[in-house]
Structure formats: structure tokens, C-alpha cells
Coordinates of C-alpha atoms and ligand atoms in Angstrom, one line a residue:
M1495 CA 101.7 55.5 93.5
H1496 CA 102.1 59.0 95.1
N1497 CA 103.9 60.3 98.1
T1498 CA 101.6 62.0 100.6
H1499 CA 103.7 65.1 100.6
L1500 CA 106.4 67.1 99.0
S1501 CA 109.8 66.9 100.5
P1502 CA 110.9 68.8 102.4
R1503 CA 107.5 69.4 104.0
W1504 CA 107.8 73.2 104.2
L1505 CA 108.2 73.5 100.5
G1506 CA 104.5 73.5 99.9
G1507 CA 103.8 76.3 102.4
V1508 CA 106.6 78.4 101.0
T1509 CA 105.2 77.9 97.5
G1510 CA 101.8 79.1 98.7
L1511 CA 103.5 82.1 100.3
V1512 CA 105.3 83.1 97.0
A1513 CA 102.1 82.5 95.0
G1514 CA 100.2 84.7 97.3
A1515 CA 102.8 87.4 97.2
L1516 CA 102.8 87.4 93.4
G1517 CA 99.0 87.6 93.4
I1518 CA 98.9 90.6 95.7
A1519 CA 101.7 92.2 93.7
V1520 CA 99.8 91.8 90.4
A1521 CA 96.6 93.0 92.0
T1522 CA 98.4 96.1 93.3
L1523 CA 99.8 96.7 89.8
V1524 CA 96.4 96.4 88.2
A1525 CA 94.9 98.7 90.9
G1526 CA 97.6 101.3 90.1
T1527 CA 96.3 101.7 86.6
R1528 CA 93.2 103.5 87.7
R1529 CA 92.7 106.2 90.3
V1530 CA 89.7 104.7 91.9
W1531 CA 90.9 101.1 92.1
R1532 CA 92.6 99.8 95.2
S1533 CA 94.8 96.9 96.2
P1534 CA 92.6 94.1 97.8
V1535 CA 94.7 94.5 100.9
L1536 CA 93.5 98.0 101.3
D1537 CA 89.9 97.2 100.4
V1538 CA 89.8 94.5 103.0
G1539 CA 91.4 96.9 105.5
D1540 CA 88.7 99.4 104.8
R1541 CA 86.0 96.9 105.5
V1542 CA 87.7 95.8 108.7
I1543 CA 87.8 99.5 109.8
D1544 CA 84.1 100.1 108.9
N1545 CA 82.9 96.9 110.7
V1546 CA 85.2 96.5 113.6
P1547 CA 83.3 96.7 117.0
V1548 CA 83.9 100.0 118.7
W1549 CA 85.4 98.5 121.8
L1550 CA 88.1 96.9 119.6
K1551 CA 88.7 100.2 117.8
E1552 CA 89.1 102.0 121.2
L1553 CA 91.4 99.2 122.3
A1554 CA 93.5 99.5 119.1
I1555 CA 93.8 103.3 119.6
S1556 CA 94.8 102.9 123.2
W1557 CA 97.4 100.2 122.2
F1558 CA 98.8 101.6 119.0
G1559 CA 97.6 105.2 119.1
T1560 CA 97.9 106.8 115.7
N1561 CA 99.9 103.7 114.5
D1562 CA 96.6 101.7 114.6
K1563 CA 96.6 101.6 110.8
I1564 CA 100.1 100.1 110.5
A1565 CA 99.0 97.6 113.1
L1566 CA 96.0 96.7 111.0
L1567 CA 98.0 96.3 107.8
V1568 CA 100.6 94.2 109.6
G1569 CA 97.7 92.0 110.9
I1570 CA 96.2 91.6 107.4
G1571 CA 99.6 90.8 106.0
F1572 CA 100.1 88.2 108.6
T1573 CA 96.7 86.6 108.1
L1574 CA 97.2 86.6 104.3
A1575 CA 100.6 85.0 104.7
L1576 CA 99.2 82.2 106.9
F1577 CA 96.3 81.6 104.6
A1578 CA 98.5 81.5 101.5
G1579 CA 101.0 79.2 103.2
L1580 CA 98.1 76.9 104.1
L1581 CA 96.8 76.8 100.5
G1582 CA 100.3 76.0 99.2
H1583 CA 100.6 73.2 101.7
L1584 CA 97.2 71.8 100.7
A1585 CA 98.2 71.9 97.0
S1586 CA 101.4 70.1 97.8
I1587 CA 99.7 67.2 99.6
G1588 CA 97.4 66.6 96.7
R1589 CA 94.4 68.7 97.9
M1590 CA 94.4 71.0 94.9
R1591 CA 90.7 71.4 94.8
V1592 CA 90.6 72.5 98.4
A1593 CA 93.4 74.9 97.7
L1594 CA 91.6 76.4 94.7
A1595 CA 88.4 76.7 96.8
G1596 CA 90.6 78.7 99.2
V1597 CA 91.6 81.0 96.4
V1598 CA 88.0 81.5 95.4
L1599 CA 87.2 82.4 99.0
F1600 CA 89.9 84.9 98.9
A1601 CA 88.6 86.3 95.6
L1602 CA 85.1 86.6 97.1
I1603 CA 86.3 88.4 100.2
G1604 CA 88.4 90.8 98.1
S1605 CA 85.5 91.5 95.7
W1606 CA 83.0 92.1 98.5
S1607 CA 85.5 94.4 100.1
A1608 CA 86.1 96.3 96.9
L1609 CA 82.4 96.7 96.2
G1610 CA 82.1 98.3 99.7
E1611 CA 84.4 101.2 98.7
S1612 CA 82.7 104.6 98.4
G1613 CA 81.6 105.3 94.8
S1614 CA 82.4 101.7 93.8
S1615 CA 81.2 100.1 90.5
L1616 CA 81.5 96.5 89.4
S1617 CA 84.9 97.2 87.8
F1618 CA 86.4 97.6 91.3
V1619 CA 86.7 93.8 91.6
I1620 CA 89.1 93.6 88.7
P1621 CA 92.4 93.9 90.7
T1622 CA 91.2 91.1 93.1
L1623 CA 90.0 88.8 90.4
I1624 CA 93.2 89.1 88.3
G1625 CA 95.3 88.7 91.5
S1626 CA 93.3 85.5 92.4
L1627 CA 93.8 84.1 88.9
V1628 CA 97.5 84.6 89.3
V1629 CA 97.5 82.8 92.7
A1630 CA 95.6 79.8 91.2
A1631 CA 97.8 79.7 88.1
A1632 CA 100.9 79.8 90.3
L1633 CA 99.7 76.9 92.5
I1634 CA 98.7 74.8 89.6
G1635 CA 101.8 75.6 87.6
A1636 CA 104.1 74.7 90.5
R1637 CA 102.2 71.4 91.1
R1638 CA 102.4 70.5 87.4
W1639 CA 106.1 71.3 87.2
L1640 CA 106.9 69.2 90.2
D1641 CA 104.7 66.3 89.0
A1642 CA 106.4 66.3 85.7
R1643 CA 109.7 65.8 87.5
G1644 CA 108.4 63.0 89.6
A1645 CA 108.5 65.0 92.9
F1646 CA 105.5 63.0 94.1
D1647 CA 106.5 59.6 92.8
A1648 CA 107.1 56.9 95.3
S1649 CA 110.4 56.8 97.1
P1650 CA 112.2 59.8 95.7
T1651 CA 115.8 60.1 96.6
E1652 CA 115.1 62.1 99.7
D1653 CA 117.9 64.6 100.0
N1654 CA 119.2 65.1 96.5
A1655 CA 116.1 64.9 94.4
P1656 CA 117.2 66.6 91.1
Y1657 CA 114.2 69.0 90.9
R1658 CA 114.6 70.6 94.3
R1659 CA 117.4 73.0 93.6
T1660 CA 115.8 74.3 90.4
F1661 CA 112.4 74.6 92.1
I1662 CA 113.7 76.6 95.1
A1663 CA 115.7 78.9 92.7
G1664 CA 112.4 79.4 90.8
L1665 CA 110.6 80.3 94.0
G1666 CA 113.3 82.8 94.9
A1667 CA 113.1 84.3 91.4
T1668 CA 109.3 84.6 91.6
A1669 CA 109.5 86.2 95.0
V1670 CA 111.9 88.8 93.6
A1671 CA 109.6 89.4 90.6
A1672 CA 106.7 89.8 93.0
W1673 CA 108.5 92.4 94.9
G1674 CA 109.3 94.2 91.6
V1675 CA 105.7 94.1 90.4
W1676 CA 104.5 95.3 93.8
F1677 CA 107.0 98.2 93.7
A1678 CA 105.9 99.1 90.2
G1679 CA 102.3 99.1 91.3
N1680 CA 103.1 101.5 94.1
R1681 CA 105.0 103.8 91.7
L1682 CA 102.0 103.7 89.4
E1683 CA 99.7 104.6 92.2
G1684 CA 102.0 107.5 93.1
R1685 CA 100.8 109.3 89.9
F1686 CA 97.6 110.0 91.8
S1687 CA 99.3 111.7 94.7
A1688 CA 97.9 115.1 95.6
A1689 CA 101.2 116.3 97.0
G1690 CA 102.1 118.1 93.8
S1691 CA 98.8 119.9 93.7
R1692 CA 99.2 120.9 97.4
N1693 CA 102.7 122.3 96.6
N1694 CA 101.3 124.4 93.8
V1695 CA 98.5 126.0 95.9
Q1696 CA 98.8 129.7 96.5
L1697 CA 96.8 130.7 99.5
A1698 CA 94.7 133.9 99.0
G1699 CA 96.2 136.2 101.5
G1700 CA 96.3 135.8 105.2
A1701 CA 98.4 132.7 105.4
D1702 CA 101.9 133.6 106.4
G1703 CA 103.6 130.7 108.1
P1704 CA 103.1 129.1 111.6
P1705 CA 101.5 131.5 114.1
I1706 CA 103.5 132.5 117.1
A1707 CA 101.7 132.5 120.5
P1708 CA 102.2 135.7 122.5
A1709 CA 103.5 135.3 126.0
E1710 CA 100.2 136.3 127.6
I1711 CA 98.5 133.2 126.4
T1712 CA 101.3 130.8 127.2
R1713 CA 102.6 129.3 130.4
E1714 CA 105.8 127.4 131.1
G1715 CA 105.1 123.7 131.6
A1716 CA 102.2 123.5 129.1
A1717 CA 102.3 122.1 125.6
P1718 CA 102.9 124.7 122.8
F1719 CA 99.8 126.8 122.4
Y1720 CA 99.7 126.2 118.6
T1721 CA 100.3 122.5 117.9
P1722 CA 102.7 122.3 114.9
N1723 CA 101.1 120.5 111.9
A1724 CA 103.7 117.8 112.1
D1725 CA 102.8 117.0 115.7
F1726 CA 99.0 117.4 115.3
Y1727 CA 97.2 114.2 116.1
R1728 CA 95.6 112.4 113.2
I1729 CA 92.5 110.3 113.5
D1730 CA 90.4 109.0 110.6
T1731 CA 89.1 105.8 109.0
A1732 CA 91.2 106.2 105.9
L1733 CA 93.8 103.4 105.5
V1734 CA 95.6 105.4 102.8
V1735 CA 95.2 109.2 102.7
P1736 CA 92.6 110.2 100.1
Q1737 CA 94.4 112.1 97.3
V1738 CA 92.2 115.0 96.1
P1739 CA 93.9 117.4 93.7
A1740 CA 92.8 121.1 94.1
D1741 CA 92.2 121.7 90.4
S1742 CA 89.5 119.1 90.0
Y1743 CA 88.0 119.8 93.5
R1744 CA 84.3 120.5 93.9
L1745 CA 82.3 121.3 97.0
R1746 CA 78.6 121.0 96.7
V1747 CA 76.0 122.3 99.2
T1748 CA 72.9 120.2 98.8
G1749 CA 69.8 118.9 100.6
M1750 CA 67.2 121.1 102.3
V1751 CA 68.4 124.4 100.8
D1752 CA 66.7 126.8 98.5
N1753 CA 69.8 127.4 96.3
P1754 CA 72.2 124.5 96.0
I1755 CA 75.8 125.7 95.6
E1756 CA 78.8 124.3 93.8
L1757 CA 82.3 125.7 94.4
T1758 CA 85.7 125.0 93.0
Y1759 CA 88.8 125.4 95.2
E1760 CA 89.5 128.7 93.5
D1761 CA 85.9 129.9 94.1
I1762 CA 86.5 129.2 97.8
Q1763 CA 89.7 131.2 97.9
A1764 CA 88.2 134.0 95.8
R1765 CA 85.5 134.6 98.5
G1766 CA 88.3 135.8 100.8
L1767 CA 89.6 133.8 103.7
V1768 CA 89.0 134.5 107.4
E1769 CA 91.1 132.9 110.1
S1770 CA 90.2 131.5 113.5
D1771 CA 92.1 129.8 116.3
I1772 CA 90.3 126.7 117.3
T1773 CA 91.2 123.7 119.5
L1774 CA 90.1 120.4 117.8
T1775 CA 89.3 117.5 120.1
C1776 CA 88.7 113.8 119.5
V1777 CA 86.0 112.0 121.3
S1778 CA 88.4 109.1 121.8
N1779 CA 90.9 111.2 123.7
L1780 CA 91.5 109.6 127.1
I1781 CA 92.0 111.7 130.2
G1782 CA 95.5 113.2 129.8
G1783 CA 95.7 112.1 126.2
G1784 CA 97.1 113.8 123.1
L1785 CA 94.1 113.6 120.7
V1786 CA 93.6 117.3 121.0
G1787 CA 95.4 120.2 119.3
T1788 CA 95.1 123.9 118.5
A1789 CA 95.7 125.4 115.1
R1790 CA 95.1 128.7 113.3
W1791 CA 92.6 127.7 110.6
Q1792 CA 91.8 129.6 107.5
G1793 CA 88.7 129.3 105.4
I1794 CA 85.3 130.7 104.6
R1795 CA 82.5 131.0 107.2
L1796 CA 80.1 128.0 107.1
D1797 CA 77.2 130.2 108.4
E1798 CA 77.6 132.6 105.5
L1799 CA 77.8 129.8 103.0
L1800 CA 74.6 128.3 104.4
E1801 CA 72.8 131.6 104.5
E1802 CA 73.5 131.9 100.8
A1803 CA 72.2 128.4 100.2
G1804 CA 69.1 129.2 102.2
V1805 CA 68.5 126.5 104.8
Q1806 CA 64.9 125.4 104.7
A1807 CA 62.5 125.2 107.6
G1808 CA 62.6 121.9 109.4
A1809 CA 66.2 121.1 108.7
D1810 CA 68.2 120.5 111.9
Q1811 CA 71.3 118.7 110.8
I1812 CA 74.3 119.6 108.7
V1813 CA 76.2 116.7 107.3
G1814 CA 79.7 116.9 106.0
R1815 CA 80.5 114.2 103.5
S1816 CA 84.0 113.1 102.5
V1817 CA 85.3 111.7 99.3
D1818 CA 85.9 108.4 101.1
G1819 CA 82.3 108.1 102.2
Y1820 CA 82.9 109.3 105.8
T1821 CA 80.3 111.5 107.2
C1822 CA 80.0 114.0 110.1
G1823 CA 76.7 115.5 111.4
F1824 CA 76.0 118.4 113.7
P1825 CA 73.0 120.6 114.6
V1826 CA 72.1 123.6 112.4
A1827 CA 71.6 125.3 115.8
A1828 CA 75.3 124.9 116.5
L1829 CA 75.9 127.7 114.0
D1830 CA 75.1 130.3 116.6
G1831 CA 77.7 132.8 115.5
R1832 CA 80.7 130.6 116.4
D1833 CA 83.6 130.5 113.9
A1834 CA 82.7 127.3 112.0
L1835 CA 84.9 127.1 108.9
V1836 CA 85.1 125.5 105.6
A1837 CA 88.9 125.4 106.0
V1838 CA 91.6 125.3 103.4
A1839 CA 94.6 126.2 105.6
M1840 CA 96.1 125.1 108.9
N1841 CA 98.8 127.1 110.7
G1842 CA 99.6 129.1 107.7
E1843 CA 99.9 126.3 105.2
P1844 CA 97.5 124.6 102.8
L1845 CA 95.9 121.7 104.8
P1846 CA 98.3 118.8 105.0
L1847 CA 97.1 115.8 103.0
E1848 CA 96.4 113.8 106.1
H1849 CA 94.5 116.7 107.7
G1850 CA 92.1 116.9 104.8
F1851 CA 93.6 118.6 101.8
P1852 CA 92.2 120.4 100.0
V1853 CA 89.1 121.3 102.1
R1854 CA 87.7 120.3 105.5
L1855 CA 85.2 121.4 108.1
I1856 CA 86.2 122.8 111.5
V1857 CA 83.4 123.6 114.0
P1858 CA 84.3 124.9 117.5
G1859 CA 82.8 123.0 120.4
I1860 CA 81.9 119.8 118.7
Y1861 CA 84.1 116.6 118.8
G1862 CA 85.9 116.0 115.5
Y1863 CA 84.0 112.8 114.7
A1864 CA 80.7 114.8 114.3
S1865 CA 82.0 118.0 112.8
A1866 CA 85.5 118.0 111.3
T1867 CA 85.0 116.2 107.9
K1868 CA 88.3 116.0 106.1
W1869 CA 88.6 115.7 102.3
L1870 CA 85.2 117.4 102.3
T1871 CA 83.1 117.0 99.1
E1872 CA 79.6 117.8 100.1
I1873 CA 77.7 119.7 102.8
E1874 CA 74.2 118.3 103.0
V1875 CA 71.5 120.0 104.9
T1876 CA 69.1 117.4 106.4
T1877 CA 67.5 116.2 109.6
F1878 CA 68.7 113.9 112.4
D1879 CA 65.7 111.8 111.7
Q1880 CA 66.7 111.2 108.2
F1881 CA 70.4 110.6 108.5
D1882 CA 72.8 109.0 111.0
H1883 CA 76.4 110.2 110.5
Y1884 CA 79.2 107.6 110.4
W1885 CA 79.8 106.9 114.1
V1886 CA 76.1 106.9 115.1
P1887 CA 75.3 103.3 114.1
R1888 CA 78.6 102.3 115.7
G1889 CA 77.4 103.4 119.1
Y1890 CA 78.5 107.0 119.4
A1891 CA 76.2 109.9 120.2
A1892 CA 74.6 111.8 117.3
L1893 CA 75.1 115.0 119.4
A1894 CA 78.7 115.6 120.3
P1895 CA 79.4 118.8 122.3
I1896 CA 83.0 118.8 123.7
K1897 CA 83.2 118.1 127.4
M1898 CA 85.5 120.2 129.6
Q1899 CA 88.9 118.6 130.3
T1900 CA 92.2 119.6 131.9
R1901 CA 95.5 118.0 131.1
I1902 CA 98.7 118.1 133.1
D1903 CA 101.6 118.3 130.6
S1904 CA 104.4 118.5 133.1
P1905 CA 105.3 116.6 135.1
R1906 CA 104.5 113.4 133.2
G1907 CA 103.2 110.5 135.2
L1908 CA 105.9 108.8 137.2
D1909 CA 108.5 111.5 136.3
K1910 CA 111.4 111.7 138.8
I1911 CA 112.2 115.3 139.6
D1912 CA 114.5 117.1 142.0
A1913 CA 113.3 118.9 145.1
G1914 CA 112.9 122.7 144.6
Q1915 CA 111.1 124.9 142.1
F1916 CA 109.2 123.1 139.4
A1917 CA 106.6 124.4 136.9
I1918 CA 103.6 122.2 136.9
G1919 CA 101.7 123.1 133.8
G1920 CA 99.1 122.1 131.3
V1921 CA 96.1 123.0 129.2
A1922 CA 92.3 123.1 129.8
W1923 CA 89.5 123.3 127.3
A1924 CA 85.7 123.8 127.3
Q1925 CA 84.9 124.9 123.7
P1926 CA 83.1 127.1 122.8
T1927 CA 82.3 128.4 126.3
G1928 CA 85.9 128.8 127.5
I1929 CA 87.7 128.2 130.7
S1930 CA 87.7 130.7 133.6
A1931 CA 90.1 128.9 136.1
V1932 CA 92.2 125.8 136.6
Q1933 CA 92.9 124.4 140.0
I1934 CA 95.3 121.7 141.2
K1935 CA 95.6 119.7 144.4
F1936 CA 98.4 117.7 146.0
D1937 CA 97.4 114.3 147.3
D1938 CA 94.2 114.9 149.3
G1939 CA 95.0 118.6 150.0
P1940 CA 92.8 121.6 149.1
W1941 CA 92.2 122.9 145.6
I1942 CA 94.7 125.7 144.7
D1943 CA 94.1 128.2 141.9
T1944 CA 96.8 128.1 139.3
D1945 CA 98.3 131.0 137.3
I1946 CA 96.1 130.9 134.2
A1947 CA 97.2 132.5 131.0
D1948 CA 95.0 135.0 129.2
E1949 CA 92.1 133.6 127.1
L1950 CA 92.5 134.0 123.4
N1951 CA 88.9 132.9 122.7
G1952 CA 86.5 130.4 124.2
S1953 CA 87.2 127.9 121.4
T1954 CA 90.8 127.4 122.2
W1955 CA 92.4 125.7 125.2
R1956 CA 93.8 127.8 128.0
Q1957 CA 97.3 127.3 129.4
W1958 CA 98.0 127.3 133.2
N1959 CA 100.8 126.6 135.5
H1960 CA 101.8 126.6 139.2
I1961 CA 105.4 127.1 140.3
W1962 CA 105.8 124.4 142.9
D1963 CA 108.3 124.1 145.7
A1964 CA 108.6 120.3 145.3
T1965 CA 109.4 118.5 148.5
P1966 CA 110.9 115.0 148.6
G1967 CA 108.6 112.0 148.3
R1968 CA 105.8 110.7 146.2
H1969 CA 103.1 113.1 145.3
T1970 CA 99.8 112.8 143.4
I1971 CA 98.9 116.0 141.5
T1972 CA 95.3 116.4 140.3
A1973 CA 93.9 119.1 138.1
R1974 CA 90.4 120.4 137.3
A1975 CA 88.9 123.4 135.5
I1976 CA 86.0 125.7 135.8
D1977 CA 84.3 127.0 132.7
Q1978 CA 83.1 130.6 131.9
N1979 CA 79.6 129.6 133.2
G1980 CA 81.1 128.7 136.6
T1981 CA 80.6 124.9 136.1
I1982 CA 83.3 122.9 137.8
Q1983 CA 84.7 119.9 135.9
T1984 CA 83.2 116.7 137.2
V1985 CA 85.3 114.1 139.0
D1986 CA 83.0 111.4 137.8
R1987 CA 84.8 109.2 135.2
D1988 CA 83.2 108.4 131.9
E1989 CA 84.5 106.3 129.0
P1990 CA 85.0 107.8 125.5
L1991 CA 81.9 105.9 124.3
P1992 CA 79.3 107.3 123.6
D1993 CA 80.2 110.9 123.9
G1994 CA 83.6 111.6 125.4
V1995 CA 85.5 111.2 128.7
T1996 CA 85.0 113.0 131.9
G1997 CA 87.0 112.9 135.1
H1998 CA 90.1 114.5 136.5
H1999 CA 93.7 114.0 135.2
S2000 CA 96.2 113.1 137.9
V2001 CA 99.8 112.2 137.8
V2002 CA 102.1 110.7 140.3
V2003 CA 105.6 112.3 140.6
L2004 CA 108.6 111.1 142.5
V2005 CA 110.6 114.0 144.1
S2006 CA 114.1 113.1 145.2
D2007 CA 116.3 114.9 147.7
T2008 CA 119.1 117.0 146.1
Ligands
MTE633 N1 87.0 112.0 106.1 C1 87.2 111.9 107.4 N2 87.1 113.0 108.2 C2 87.3 112.9 109.5 C3 87.5 111.7 110.1 C4 87.5 110.5 109.3 O1 87.6 109.4 109.8 N3 87.3 110.7 107.9 N4 87.7 111.6 111.5 C5 87.2 112.7 112.3 C6 87.7 112.6 113.7 S1 87.1 111.4 114.6 C7 88.5 113.6 114.2 S2 88.8 113.6 115.8 C8 89.1 114.6 113.3 C9 90.6 114.6 113.4 O2 91.2 115.5 112.6 P1 92.7 115.5 112.4 O3 93.1 114.1 111.9 O4 93.1 116.5 111.4 O5 93.3 115.8 113.7 O6 88.8 114.4 111.9 C10 87.4 114.0 111.7 N5 87.3 114.0 110.3
MO634 MO1 87.9 111.7 116.7

């Protein structure tokens, strides 16, 4: 004669939770023993990122901004916890087979996810499989232990059953152990960090700390001309930052070239670095958004490297491949003399890990998704017919020239300011053509030319401002730019998908009497 459930009822769910935590912890520890293995949580996260519909990705970026990855990990953690709790509950009500089938399902999802990692081999499933075995063993072990103490016998003394205190203490101890194992796994993984390698890098000349923008190219009210590395937006599909040490680094130039090339990090530096100021822009940047930034990049010229490799007739696409499998693609024809770089430095420092250390691509005038491969490992010369880069099957355009935009940096939307003098300011960009003028208007008034700063080059944004004598009331300020060809920025609004937003930025400001 058996009870239908364990008492108290929640004990089964908590047992599942602890078993699940132990399983994830052990899988993380196992993953930490080899550079290429990953915790199943990260593998699953990577598959979610690769397969999530774009509308959901755009929504996640607009909700969580650059915290979208943390949001994803929290979501996965929450789902896993619910699932583990359910399995534990099933095991406690005598549905052990169903619970174990759930563990097998988990193992299958984890294994499939691990095999989807770039450069995966069959061994990638080992952390998941060991973790799943631990979960199964913990569920069975707990059930046996309770059975042996009569926890499921008919009419147990409800509130002071002798097993309960020991069992709960055991659960607590296991949870602590799981935390310890998980912590150890992360420490082990820390061995593979590229932070030490980055600290040891000596840049070959040129790089001498953050650049300082001269007054002629800046205007009060606009964001800093050079975006400090720490404030530079980060967008990528990498759930954890790929760790690529400089000393084992290789860049290969392959595909439709006469002379394939292979370069070490030192080879790149030895060629002599050039520097170029370029504004990088994300296709997902919304009107008025912050997914755009300007840096002084240092590297070697991509056109020179490709000339050496000898691009063959018929090739029309350059693909930049990352260690994590990500790919960018842009036209061979885009190398029209513009400063496209195989970059190793950003604002006078080796590339930060999250911005692509040790080597990335930077191509002026093309949205980052199609040009700016971080953790670059291969440049493949091919055709658009033969290869779709990462975001193309996901609905983005294969060709991704940056569209002209103007952003108002101050005032911010719905700011309350005092009547009197106020510097309305911002930035405008139309790489690689360049901006010739920025105009603003108040409410439905006429367009007024702003005081535009000098142009540094066509591939960087241009700052502008207008010293306004603010009058009390509610005002809408709208801005637009005109590029160096005389094209006026369109008022028509476009979504980021498939090739970037258009439309004017406007802000509402509340001016109070002083
Ligand atoms: N390996 C890799 N490189 C990548 C991406 C990525 O997801 N993976 N995202 C691209 C996109 S969409 C943009 S906008 C830029 C952003 O570069 P940042 O993070 O240094 O600002 O990197 C590009 N390079
Ligand atoms: Mo992007």
C-alpha cells in the first residue's frame, strides 16, 4: 500500500530542483576541462539565439538592449528550474519512468544543442550526458532513500515522520555541493580566458591611448566624438565572449584567391598598422538609438591584403568568418579605396575581448552585421550566389549600405528644461559619403540650419548643435541631415528589418518658466 505523494507535497519538486542544479553543476565542471566544451545551458542558449525569429530578436533588443543575453540566460534558468521541479514531483508521486523520460529529453536537447556549436565533434555531448546521468541518479537515489524509510507507506505520521529532517538536510547539503561544483567549473573555464593574452599584447606603434577630439569637430550638446571603449555598444550572437589568445591566433585568406594567405597575430602587427576613424553602425539601431559609435581603429588595410592574395575574376563577395561560426559578407566592390581594416586596436588599446580580440573587420559604410566580424579567423573570397552570410537566411538584406540618420542627443525626450539658452545638439552620419548639413525644426515650423562641426572624414559621424532661446511650453524638435551628394534624409519611416531604419528623430521637450 503506497501513498500517492510525498509529504509535504512540495518536497518532490524541491528534490527535482536540487537534482537539476547538481546535474548542471557537474556538466559545467566537465565542460571546464576542455576549451571547446560548453555547459549545456550555454549550448542551448546558442541554439535559441541562432533559431529565434528575427521579430523576437528585435523585440528582445528593444526591451533589454545589450542586456538581452542576461535576459536569455535568466529565461533558460527559469525554464530549467520549472522542468526540474516537475520531474522531481513526478518521481515523488511514483511516476519515475516519466521523470526519467524527462531527463532523457533534456539530454537529447542538450546534445543536439552541443552538436550545433561551431567546430563541434561527437565529444561535445559529454558534459550534457554526464550531467543527465547525475540528475537521473539523484532522482532515483532520493526515491530509494525515502522508500527505504517508509516515506511512501500508508498513513505515515504526517508531521513528524522521522526521515523528513534528515532528507531536507541532505537536500540542503546537496544544493551547497552543487553550488561548489558549479563554482569550480567556472574557475576551471577561467583558464581559457584571453584576458591575460590581451594584457601582454604590445601594439606595434601608433596606438597611444584614447584619441582626443579637437574642438573643430565637436559641438556642445552632442555625444562625445570618440565613443569610449567602455561605453561602445556591443551586439553579437555570442552568449559568452569567445576567448582567442593572440599567440595561437591565425588569420587565413581563402576561397577565390590566387595566393591563399595565413597570418599570425605577430605577422599582422609586423606589416605596420595604419589608423582610421570610423563610425560603426548596427542595422538594429532604432531612430535616436545608441547602437552606433565612433572609434579610432588600427589595423592593416583589407584592400592591400586582398591584392596580395589576388582576388579572382567572378568573385563578388568577401566573407568574414568568426571562431564562433558567425559570418559577415559584403561586396568586393565596396573596397573602392575606403579604409576597410583588419583591425587589432580600438581607441589606442588592443581590441577589448567583447569587441573582437584579437582581430576583427571594420568596413566603413556597411552595417556591422554584414561587415564587422569580431574574433575574425578567416576571410573567404566567394560570390553572393554561393554563400549567404549569417543574417541573410534570417531575413536581413545581403547588401547592407548604412542609411543616413540624425540623432538628437540633447535634450532627451520629455526632458524638462528651463526657459533661456539651451544647446540642442547631436550627431548625424551617412558613411562613407559624409554629411554636409543638419537641420532642425520646432513643431511645424521651417527647417533651420544648425551649426555643424567640421567633417573629420566621410566615414565618421558629424556633430551639430543649435543654441536655442527656449520659450516656455511643450515643443517638438525634429532633426534631419543632408549628405555630401545633396540627398535629404527621408521622413519616411522604415523598420530595422531588412536593411535598417529611416525617418526623422524627434523629441518632445517641456520648457518651464524661470
Ligand atoms: N563574431 C561576430 N561578429 C560580429 C557580430 C556577431 O554576432 N558575431 N555582430 C555584428 C554586428 S550585428 C555588429 S552591429 C557589430 C557590432 O560590433 P561591436 O559589438 O564591437 O560594437 O559586430 C558585428 N560582428
Ligand atoms: Mo548589428
